[in-house]
Amino acid sequence: MNASASTPTGALAGIKVLDLSRVLAGPWCTQMLADLGADVVKVERPVAGDDTRHWGPPFLKDEAGNDTREASYFTACNRNKRSITVDMGQPEGQALLRRMAAQADVVVENFKVGGLAQYGLDYESLKALNPRLIYCSITGFGQDGPYAERAGYDLMVQAMCGLMSITGHADEAPGGGPLKVGVAVVDVFTGLYASNAILAALNARDNAHGGSGQGQYIDMALLDVGMAVLANQAAGFLATGQAPGRAGNIHPSLAPYQDFATADGNVLLAIGNDGQFARFCAAIGQEGWAQDARFATNTARVHNRTALLALMQPVMRLRTTAQWISLLEDKAVPCGPINNVAQAFDDPQVRHRGIRKELPREAGDGIAQVATVANPMRLSATPVSYRSAPPALGQHTEAVLAELGLDAAAVADLRRKGVI
């Protein structure tokens, strides 16, 4: 693990990360650090690798357009990393990882509570080797409490934290019932919280104005994050003691803030204040709605939502989606289409911002390039970099071990023993 693999201008240039995580929450965290310039070495199981390499279809295509055995899921969160294979069940594999941890700034892992102690790869063992080490553990339920020993998965936590109870249509509506979000949002948010915690710990260690010079332990739990991202829904419950329910695309505290049927499909109106509502009313020739006491303020509109929708819904069906957007976009009334994913990637603004990134893959496995989604952070002085595509399994094993000082004969011996 050396700093030469970091981008020279990256905000985290010179930071070395040993990534012992797999699936989504941990890898999302470490991809964030890698995008910012850290040298992230991803440790995978020999032969099998990260579970998500096999979570397909869909699979990546080779140069002839045929499916490979590499699932696209893996590419969502493993850009800019170097992959090595190490069997941590073998003493020699454990010794390699301890040597790497002794040189690292950060370790990220998402094993069950206490799962790495048997390998000498837990925080206390590695802290003894490297007091500056920042060690981030990601689990379903945290390091303590009655559920600490349980395995945790995004879908389970979406159910437990209440997110599914506020997602979907009401029970009495067509298609009613609890729904998961279409993306593993608890995993993704946990990765983001974890990367923020790591950055805070790096600052606490290295800050020129009082940095401690010491690392620390970070305990991240999916359930904690699931509760935190309930945001205004949690705040509403804490204020009233009333559990919110499902209301489809209706916002509990704003109106009109939802989808509407149009002449040819659907459109989304996101009116967030009284001025926007007044401009909407003026645009459609219904200025009186904004002066009606039932609708003059957002609070009044929320209380009288049924009456307001009864007026609006027939009007919204008189124009096509494109006509509504054309009418409202220059009047500061938030309005937009409800795209599918293909339409979203083809959106002119998305294309202008370069959200799709094609990264060449130089792994000799027939996959010429991999398309990934750009990191949304735009830093003017230390921009995100796109140095390498998500790696093939074990693509960098020899190079990383050479940096540790192992010669070709030692590497060959480890490979013969199945350690790497």
Tab-separated table of C-alpha atoms in Angstrom:
chain	number	residue	atom	x	y	z
A	1	MET	CA	0.000	0.000	0.000
A	2	ASN	CA	1.754	3.139	-1.099
A	3	ALA	CA	0.736	6.700	-1.692
A	4	SER	CA	1.782	6.545	-5.331
A	5	ALA	CA	-1.586	4.929	-6.106
A	6	SER	CA	-3.362	8.097	-4.892
A	7	THR	CA	-4.049	11.013	-7.167
A	8	PRO	CA	-1.501	13.770	-6.373
A	9	THR	CA	-4.185	16.454	-6.177
A	10	GLY	CA	-6.845	14.456	-4.337
A	11	ALA	CA	-8.096	15.759	-1.017
A	12	LEU	CA	-7.084	12.429	0.558
A	13	ALA	CA	-3.837	11.940	-1.339
A	14	GLY	CA	-1.422	9.916	0.797
A	15	ILE	CA	-4.152	8.293	2.920
A	16	LYS	CA	-3.968	4.499	2.880
A	17	VAL	CA	-7.136	2.475	3.409
A	18	LEU	CA	-7.309	-1.272	4.043
A	19	ASP	CA	-10.792	-2.321	2.937
A	20	LEU	CA	-11.966	-5.568	4.543
A	21	SER	CA	-15.614	-4.885	3.742
A	22	ARG	CA	-17.920	-6.393	1.162
A	23	VAL	CA	-21.381	-6.025	-0.404
A	24	LEU	CA	-22.549	-2.364	-0.224
A	25	ALA	CA	-22.330	-0.231	2.948
A	26	GLY	CA	-18.591	-0.709	3.533
A	27	PRO	CA	-17.593	-0.581	-0.143
A	28	TRP	CA	-19.722	2.551	-0.640
A	29	CYS	CA	-17.764	4.181	2.176
A	30	THR	CA	-14.380	3.165	0.796
A	31	GLN	CA	-15.250	4.160	-2.786
A	32	MET	CA	-16.019	7.630	-1.436
A	33	LEU	CA	-12.542	7.753	0.123
A	34	ALA	CA	-10.972	6.367	-3.063
A	35	ASP	CA	-12.716	8.969	-5.226
A	36	LEU	CA	-11.206	11.653	-2.993
A	37	GLY	CA	-7.716	10.324	-3.658
A	38	ALA	CA	-7.059	7.706	-0.978
A	39	ASP	CA	-5.196	4.524	-1.901
A	40	VAL	CA	-7.810	1.863	-1.144
A	41	VAL	CA	-6.733	-1.778	-1.196
A	42	LYS	CA	-9.752	-4.077	-1.262
A	43	VAL	CA	-9.150	-7.486	0.295
A	44	GLU	CA	-11.245	-10.307	-1.167
A	45	ARG	CA	-11.543	-14.042	-0.705
A	46	PRO	CA	-9.498	-16.102	-3.153
A	47	VAL	CA	-11.576	-17.562	-6.004
A	48	ALA	CA	-14.954	-16.205	-4.742
A	49	GLY	CA	-14.240	-12.540	-4.038
A	50	ASP	CA	-16.854	-10.043	-2.870
A	51	ASP	CA	-20.373	-11.525	-2.822
A	52	THR	CA	-21.636	-8.864	-5.211
A	53	ARG	CA	-19.357	-10.078	-8.003
A	54	HIS	CA	-21.958	-12.855	-8.377
A	55	TRP	CA	-25.162	-10.874	-7.758
A	56	GLY	CA	-26.477	-11.050	-11.287
A	57	PRO	CA	-28.024	-10.703	-13.729
A	58	PRO	CA	-27.283	-8.190	-15.027
A	59	PHE	CA	-23.652	-8.977	-15.861
A	60	LEU	CA	-20.916	-6.962	-17.526
A	61	LYS	CA	-20.401	-7.586	-21.229
A	62	ASP	CA	-17.165	-8.612	-22.903
A	63	GLU	CA	-15.858	-6.923	-26.047
A	64	ALA	CA	-18.073	-9.173	-28.181
A	65	GLY	CA	-21.183	-8.149	-26.260
A	66	ASN	CA	-21.566	-11.433	-24.387
A	67	ASP	CA	-22.314	-11.768	-20.688
A	68	THR	CA	-19.277	-12.322	-18.474
A	69	ARG	CA	-19.373	-13.762	-14.958
A	70	GLU	CA	-18.863	-10.299	-13.433
A	71	ALA	CA	-22.106	-8.855	-12.046
A	72	SER	CA	-22.716	-5.160	-12.623
A	73	TYR	CA	-23.690	-4.767	-8.939
A	74	PHE	CA	-20.025	-4.917	-7.929
A	75	THR	CA	-19.194	-1.939	-10.142
A	76	ALA	CA	-21.552	0.360	-8.239
A	77	CYS	CA	-19.196	0.764	-5.290
A	78	ASN	CA	-15.665	-0.426	-6.120
A	79	ARG	CA	-14.190	2.152	-8.501
A	80	ASN	CA	-10.660	3.481	-7.904
A	81	LYS	CA	-9.674	0.509	-5.711
A	82	ARG	CA	-6.967	-2.116	-5.973
A	83	SER	CA	-8.080	-5.706	-5.433
A	84	ILE	CA	-5.982	-8.360	-3.739
A	85	THR	CA	-6.985	-11.855	-2.658
A	86	VAL	CA	-5.992	-13.080	0.795
A	87	ASP	CA	-7.285	-16.039	2.796
A	88	MET	CA	-7.510	-14.591	6.292
A	89	GLY	CA	-8.316	-18.047	7.634
A	90	GLN	CA	-4.649	-18.987	7.196
A	91	PRO	CA	-2.001	-17.661	9.606
A	92	GLU	CA	0.136	-16.377	6.748
A	93	GLY	CA	-2.843	-14.490	5.369
A	94	GLN	CA	-3.476	-12.937	8.766
A	95	ALA	CA	0.173	-11.913	8.986
A	96	LEU	CA	-0.026	-10.190	5.597
A	97	LEU	CA	-3.096	-8.214	6.613
A	98	ARG	CA	-1.526	-7.183	9.911
A	99	ARG	CA	1.528	-5.902	8.029
A	100	MET	CA	-0.755	-3.889	5.770
A	101	ALA	CA	-2.747	-2.532	8.715
A	102	ALA	CA	0.479	-1.430	10.387
A	103	GLN	CA	1.083	0.869	7.409
A	104	ALA	CA	-2.539	1.963	6.905
A	105	ASP	CA	-4.364	5.063	8.056
A	106	VAL	CA	-7.822	3.472	7.949
A	107	VAL	CA	-9.330	-0.009	8.187
A	108	VAL	CA	-12.975	-0.561	7.208
A	109	GLU	CA	-14.704	-3.885	7.957
A	110	ASN	CA	-18.250	-5.192	8.163
A	111	PHE	CA	-17.876	-8.563	9.843
A	112	LYS	CA	-20.174	-9.677	12.631
A	113	VAL	CA	-19.419	-8.318	16.101
A	114	GLY	CA	-16.138	-9.833	17.283
A	115	GLY	CA	-15.712	-11.768	14.046
A	116	LEU	CA	-12.176	-10.567	13.323
A	117	ALA	CA	-10.739	-11.141	16.797
A	118	GLN	CA	-9.971	-14.785	16.023
A	119	TYR	CA	-7.700	-13.612	13.210
A	120	GLY	CA	-5.935	-10.928	15.219
A	121	LEU	CA	-7.540	-8.306	12.975
A	122	ASP	CA	-9.814	-6.636	15.534
A	123	TYR	CA	-9.282	-3.042	16.623
A	124	GLU	CA	-7.394	-3.763	19.833
A	125	SER	CA	-4.957	-6.095	18.072
A	126	LEU	CA	-4.274	-3.672	15.242
A	127	LYS	CA	-4.161	-0.613	17.502
A	128	ALA	CA	-1.259	-2.224	19.307
A	129	LEU	CA	0.599	-2.346	15.995
A	130	ASN	CA	-0.507	1.071	14.773
A	131	PRO	CA	-1.822	3.569	17.355
A	132	ARG	CA	-2.632	6.051	14.543
A	133	LEU	CA	-5.063	3.626	12.939
A	134	ILE	CA	-8.690	4.670	12.402
A	135	TYR	CA	-10.802	1.517	12.485
A	136	CYS	CA	-14.396	1.601	11.244
A	137	SER	CA	-16.718	-1.345	11.950
A	138	ILE	CA	-20.048	-1.504	10.119
A	139	THR	CA	-22.676	-3.917	11.447
A	140	GLY	CA	-26.423	-4.284	11.369
A	141	PHE	CA	-27.079	-3.262	14.957
A	142	GLY	CA	-23.866	-1.952	16.477
A	143	GLN	CA	-21.304	-3.363	18.877
A	144	ASP	CA	-23.637	-3.563	21.873
A	145	GLY	CA	-27.297	-4.039	22.749
A	146	PRO	CA	-29.683	-7.004	22.567
A	147	TYR	CA	-29.404	-7.311	18.765
A	148	ALA	CA	-25.633	-6.899	18.504
A	149	GLU	CA	-25.018	-10.520	17.545
A	150	ARG	CA	-27.601	-10.517	14.764
A	151	ALA	CA	-26.741	-10.226	11.103
A	152	GLY	CA	-28.230	-7.102	9.566
A	153	TYR	CA	-29.326	-6.442	5.997
A	154	ASP	CA	-30.693	-3.343	4.329
A	155	LEU	CA	-34.173	-4.756	3.691
A	156	MET	CA	-34.475	-5.964	7.283
A	157	VAL	CA	-33.459	-2.562	8.595
A	158	GLN	CA	-35.794	-0.698	6.224
A	159	ALA	CA	-38.578	-2.716	7.848
A	160	MET	CA	-37.364	-2.353	11.441
A	161	CYS	CA	-36.638	1.384	11.414
A	162	GLY	CA	-40.100	2.274	10.117
A	163	LEU	CA	-39.034	3.319	6.629
A	164	MET	CA	-41.288	0.749	4.940
A	165	SER	CA	-44.232	1.914	7.053
A	166	ILE	CA	-44.040	5.367	5.429
A	167	THR	CA	-43.190	4.178	1.902
A	168	GLY	CA	-45.972	3.142	-0.481
A	169	HIS	CA	-49.675	3.787	-0.779
A	170	ALA	CA	-52.063	3.664	2.158
A	171	ASP	CA	-53.554	0.270	2.938
A	172	GLU	CA	-56.971	1.260	1.621
A	173	ALA	CA	-55.586	2.600	-1.689
A	174	PRO	CA	-54.978	0.464	-4.808
A	175	GLY	CA	-51.603	-1.209	-4.445
A	176	GLY	CA	-51.502	-0.223	-0.797
A	177	GLY	CA	-49.121	-1.721	1.722
A	178	PRO	CA	-45.556	-1.241	2.955
A	179	LEU	CA	-42.779	-1.019	0.356
A	180	LYS	CA	-39.025	-0.978	0.426
A	181	VAL	CA	-37.228	1.817	-1.358
A	182	GLY	CA	-36.009	0.796	-4.819
A	183	VAL	CA	-32.354	1.218	-3.793
A	184	ALA	CA	-30.671	-0.174	-0.671
A	185	VAL	CA	-30.754	3.290	0.857
A	186	VAL	CA	-29.830	2.267	4.400
A	187	ASP	CA	-26.633	0.651	3.116
A	188	VAL	CA	-25.835	3.692	0.990
A	189	PHE	CA	-26.518	6.168	3.802
A	190	THR	CA	-24.459	4.047	6.193
A	191	GLY	CA	-21.553	4.220	3.758
A	192	LEU	CA	-21.900	7.986	3.596
A	193	TYR	CA	-22.104	8.371	7.384
A	194	ALA	CA	-19.111	6.059	7.770
A	195	SER	CA	-16.988	8.063	5.340
A	196	ASN	CA	-17.940	11.268	7.176
A	197	ALA	CA	-16.945	9.693	10.493
A	198	ILE	CA	-13.610	8.596	9.038
A	199	LEU	CA	-12.905	12.098	7.723
A	200	ALA	CA	-13.710	13.523	11.158
A	201	ALA	CA	-11.360	11.008	12.790
A	202	LEU	CA	-8.580	11.854	10.332
A	203	ASN	CA	-9.002	15.527	11.156
A	204	ALA	CA	-8.985	14.815	14.895
A	205	ARG	CA	-5.758	12.877	14.461
A	206	ASP	CA	-3.924	15.172	12.057
A	207	ASN	CA	-5.333	18.665	12.587
A	208	ALA	CA	-2.464	21.118	12.827
A	209	HIS	CA	-4.260	22.964	15.638
A	210	GLY	CA	-4.468	20.312	18.301
A	211	GLY	CA	-4.558	17.009	16.454
A	212	SER	CA	-4.070	14.090	18.841
A	213	GLY	CA	-1.874	12.021	16.569
A	214	GLN	CA	-3.936	9.015	17.620
A	215	GLY	CA	-6.480	6.929	15.785
A	216	GLN	CA	-9.845	5.818	17.119
A	217	TYR	CA	-12.622	3.259	16.759
A	218	ILE	CA	-15.833	3.977	14.818
A	219	ASP	CA	-18.973	1.920	15.496
A	220	MET	CA	-21.478	2.242	12.627
A	221	ALA	CA	-24.843	0.437	12.706
A	222	LEU	CA	-27.382	0.158	9.902
A	223	LEU	CA	-30.283	0.444	12.353
A	224	ASP	CA	-28.863	3.659	13.851
A	225	VAL	CA	-28.577	5.122	10.360
A	226	GLY	CA	-32.052	3.937	9.365
A	227	MET	CA	-33.494	5.785	12.344
A	228	ALA	CA	-31.424	8.907	11.628
A	229	VAL	CA	-32.525	9.246	8.010
A	230	LEU	CA	-36.206	9.258	8.931
A	231	ALA	CA	-35.484	12.977	9.199
A	232	ASN	CA	-38.686	15.070	9.294
A	233	GLN	CA	-40.845	11.961	9.745
A	234	ALA	CA	-39.009	11.129	12.953
A	235	ALA	CA	-39.157	14.762	14.060
A	236	GLY	CA	-42.923	14.779	13.512
A	237	PHE	CA	-43.365	11.661	15.610
A	238	LEU	CA	-41.162	13.012	18.410
A	239	ALA	CA	-43.173	16.241	18.436
A	240	THR	CA	-46.628	14.634	18.456
A	241	GLY	CA	-46.309	11.000	19.529
A	242	GLN	CA	-48.271	10.060	16.391
A	243	ALA	CA	-46.649	7.540	14.052
A	244	PRO	CA	-46.809	8.736	10.430
A	245	GLY	CA	-48.333	6.444	7.846
A	246	ARG	CA	-48.070	5.798	4.131
A	247	ALA	CA	-49.503	8.378	1.758
A	248	GLY	CA	-48.028	7.463	-1.606
A	249	ASN	CA	-46.341	10.434	-3.239
A	250	ILE	CA	-48.122	13.014	-1.092
A	251	HIS	CA	-45.905	15.042	1.245
A	252	PRO	CA	-47.221	15.050	4.825
A	253	SER	CA	-46.320	18.698	5.429
A	254	LEU	CA	-46.588	20.354	1.997
A	255	ALA	CA	-49.323	20.756	-0.609
A	256	PRO	CA	-49.429	20.465	-3.549
A	257	TYR	CA	-46.234	18.412	-3.509
A	258	GLN	CA	-46.861	15.197	-5.445
A	259	ASP	CA	-47.429	13.592	-8.836
A	260	PHE	CA	-50.391	14.402	-11.060
A	261	ALA	CA	-51.860	12.624	-14.056
A	262	THR	CA	-51.506	14.638	-17.274
A	263	ALA	CA	-52.962	14.254	-20.760
A	264	ASP	CA	-50.228	11.769	-21.700
A	265	GLY	CA	-48.657	10.517	-18.476
A	266	ASN	CA	-47.598	12.069	-15.191
A	267	VAL	CA	-45.831	15.146	-13.907
A	268	LEU	CA	-44.367	16.041	-10.542
A	269	LEU	CA	-45.219	19.328	-8.827
A	270	ALA	CA	-43.074	20.247	-5.834
A	271	ILE	CA	-44.577	23.495	-4.551
A	272	GLY	CA	-42.801	24.352	-1.350
A	273	ASN	CA	-44.071	27.815	-0.417
A	274	ASP	CA	-46.947	30.218	-0.860
A	275	GLY	CA	-45.192	32.289	-3.519
A	276	GLN	CA	-44.711	29.254	-5.727
A	277	PHE	CA	-48.381	28.342	-5.309
A	278	ALA	CA	-49.482	31.856	-6.254
A	279	ARG	CA	-47.309	31.763	-9.401
A	280	PHE	CA	-48.753	28.360	-10.315
A	281	CYS	CA	-52.277	29.688	-9.928
A	282	ALA	CA	-51.491	32.750	-12.049
A	283	ALA	CA	-49.956	30.555	-14.780
A	284	ILE	CA	-53.181	28.572	-15.151
A	285	GLY	CA	-55.526	31.521	-14.805
A	286	GLN	CA	-56.814	30.547	-11.358
A	287	GLU	CA	-55.525	33.444	-9.242
A	288	GLY	CA	-58.516	33.030	-6.964
A	289	TRP	CA	-57.204	29.743	-5.607
A	290	ALA	CA	-54.248	31.517	-4.030
A	291	GLN	CA	-56.616	34.055	-2.400
A	292	ASP	CA	-59.047	31.418	-1.112
A	293	ALA	CA	-58.639	31.128	2.663
A	294	ARG	CA	-58.587	27.336	2.305
A	295	PHE	CA	-55.483	27.496	0.118
A	296	ALA	CA	-53.751	30.796	0.858
A	297	THR	CA	-51.100	29.263	3.108
A	298	ASN	CA	-49.295	25.957	3.049
A	299	THR	CA	-50.805	24.938	6.381
A	300	ALA	CA	-54.277	25.675	5.054
A	301	ARG	CA	-53.548	23.707	1.874
A	302	VAL	CA	-52.376	20.688	3.878
A	303	HIS	CA	-55.564	20.794	5.999
A	304	ASN	CA	-57.715	21.179	2.874
A	305	ARG	CA	-55.701	18.896	0.611
A	306	THR	CA	-58.743	16.884	-0.565
A	307	ALA	CA	-60.591	19.995	-1.733
A	308	LEU	CA	-57.490	21.384	-3.423
A	309	LEU	CA	-56.796	18.160	-5.304
A	310	ALA	CA	-60.398	17.987	-6.440
A	311	LEU	CA	-59.831	21.333	-8.172
A	312	MET	CA	-56.333	20.653	-9.469
A	313	GLN	CA	-56.573	17.125	-10.831
A	314	PRO	CA	-59.008	17.864	-13.709
A	315	VAL	CA	-56.927	20.910	-14.692
A	316	MET	CA	-53.668	18.931	-14.693
A	317	ARG	CA	-55.155	16.474	-17.204
A	318	LEU	CA	-55.705	19.244	-19.765
A	319	ARG	CA	-52.020	19.492	-20.770
A	320	THR	CA	-49.318	16.984	-21.607
A	321	THR	CA	-46.336	16.497	-19.309
A	322	ALA	CA	-44.073	18.432	-21.691
A	323	GLN	CA	-46.594	21.285	-21.890
A	324	TRP	CA	-46.743	21.569	-18.101
A	325	ILE	CA	-42.980	21.698	-17.836
A	326	SER	CA	-42.781	24.298	-20.608
A	327	LEU	CA	-45.460	26.409	-18.931
A	328	LEU	CA	-43.968	26.370	-15.429
A	329	GLU	CA	-40.197	26.076	-15.771
A	330	ASP	CA	-39.613	29.811	-16.329
A	331	LYS	CA	-41.987	30.831	-13.539
A	332	ALA	CA	-39.969	29.370	-10.638
A	333	VAL	CA	-42.576	26.678	-10.026
A	334	PRO	CA	-40.772	23.349	-9.410
A	335	CYS	CA	-42.092	20.874	-11.946
A	336	GLY	CA	-40.580	17.893	-13.709
A	337	PRO	CA	-41.119	14.571	-15.447
A	338	ILE	CA	-41.190	11.211	-13.692
A	339	ASN	CA	-38.385	9.523	-15.596
A	340	ASN	CA	-37.347	5.916	-15.714
A	341	VAL	CA	-33.625	5.286	-15.256
A	342	ALA	CA	-32.904	5.268	-18.992
A	343	GLN	CA	-34.694	8.593	-19.421
A	344	ALA	CA	-32.818	10.037	-16.461
A	345	PHE	CA	-29.422	9.182	-17.984
A	346	ASP	CA	-30.585	10.741	-21.271
A	347	ASP	CA	-31.733	13.962	-19.601
A	348	PRO	CA	-29.867	16.990	-21.055
A	349	GLN	CA	-28.800	18.224	-17.619
A	350	VAL	CA	-27.537	14.795	-16.582
A	351	ARG	CA	-25.580	14.486	-19.830
A	352	HIS	CA	-24.184	18.005	-19.446
A	353	ARG	CA	-22.946	17.235	-15.936
A	354	GLY	CA	-21.121	14.113	-17.137
A	355	ILE	CA	-22.863	11.782	-14.722
A	356	ARG	CA	-22.023	8.699	-16.795
A	357	LYS	CA	-18.316	7.857	-16.654
A	358	GLU	CA	-16.735	5.267	-18.944
A	359	LEU	CA	-13.606	3.861	-17.324
A	360	PRO	CA	-11.161	1.641	-19.217
A	361	ARG	CA	-10.590	-1.747	-17.603
A	362	GLU	CA	-7.091	-3.103	-18.102
A	363	ALA	CA	-7.402	-6.474	-16.421
A	364	GLY	CA	-7.040	-8.813	-19.354
A	365	ASP	CA	-10.442	-10.362	-18.715
A	366	GLY	CA	-12.171	-9.288	-21.923
A	367	ILE	CA	-13.994	-6.358	-20.318
A	368	ALA	CA	-12.741	-3.281	-22.137
A	369	GLN	CA	-14.475	-0.635	-20.056
A	370	VAL	CA	-16.986	-0.191	-17.268
A	371	ALA	CA	-19.623	2.532	-17.042
A	372	THR	CA	-20.045	4.056	-13.588
A	373	VAL	CA	-21.977	6.940	-12.058
A	374	ALA	CA	-19.987	10.069	-11.278
A	375	ASN	CA	-19.387	11.111	-7.716
A	376	PRO	CA	-21.653	14.136	-7.117
A	377	MET	CA	-19.063	16.094	-5.112
A	378	ARG	CA	-17.527	18.916	-7.156
A	379	LEU	CA	-14.439	20.292	-5.391
A	380	SER	CA	-12.707	23.167	-7.177
A	381	ALA	CA	-9.150	22.690	-5.853
A	382	THR	CA	-9.034	18.948	-5.098
A	383	PRO	CA	-11.515	17.369	-7.499
A	384	VAL	CA	-12.712	13.804	-7.447
A	385	SER	CA	-10.664	11.605	-9.773
A	386	TYR	CA	-11.572	8.593	-11.879
A	387	ARG	CA	-8.318	6.673	-11.934
A	388	SER	CA	-9.420	3.122	-12.536
A	389	ALA	CA	-12.432	0.954	-13.238
A	390	PRO	CA	-13.707	-1.465	-10.590
A	391	PRO	CA	-10.963	-4.103	-10.507
A	392	ALA	CA	-10.944	-7.737	-11.521
A	393	LEU	CA	-10.632	-10.162	-8.611
A	394	GLY	CA	-7.063	-10.119	-7.328
A	395	GLN	CA	-5.918	-7.846	-10.136
A	396	HIS	CA	-3.357	-6.068	-7.953
A	397	THR	CA	-2.228	-8.827	-5.607
A	398	GLU	CA	1.345	-9.046	-6.892
A	399	ALA	CA	1.825	-5.286	-7.016
A	400	VAL	CA	0.550	-4.691	-3.492
A	401	LEU	CA	2.587	-7.539	-2.016
A	402	ALA	CA	5.685	-6.241	-3.788
A	403	GLU	CA	5.122	-2.919	-2.018
A	404	LEU	CA	5.155	-4.864	1.253
A	405	GLY	CA	8.608	-6.160	0.322
A	406	LEU	CA	7.718	-9.667	-0.859
A	407	ASP	CA	9.743	-10.909	-3.825
A	408	ALA	CA	8.406	-13.015	-6.672
A	409	ALA	CA	9.430	-16.291	-5.032
A	410	ALA	CA	7.609	-15.433	-1.791
A	411	VAL	CA	4.478	-14.447	-3.706
A	412	ALA	CA	4.598	-17.667	-5.723
A	413	ASP	CA	4.912	-19.679	-2.501
A	414	LEU	CA	1.871	-17.952	-0.991
A	415	ARG	CA	-0.124	-18.631	-4.147
A	416	ARG	CA	0.915	-22.291	-4.113
A	417	LYS	CA	-0.350	-22.596	-0.516
A	418	GLY	CA	-3.660	-20.913	-1.374
A	419	VAL	CA	-2.982	-17.964	0.928
A	420	ILE	CA	-3.507	-15.533	-1.952
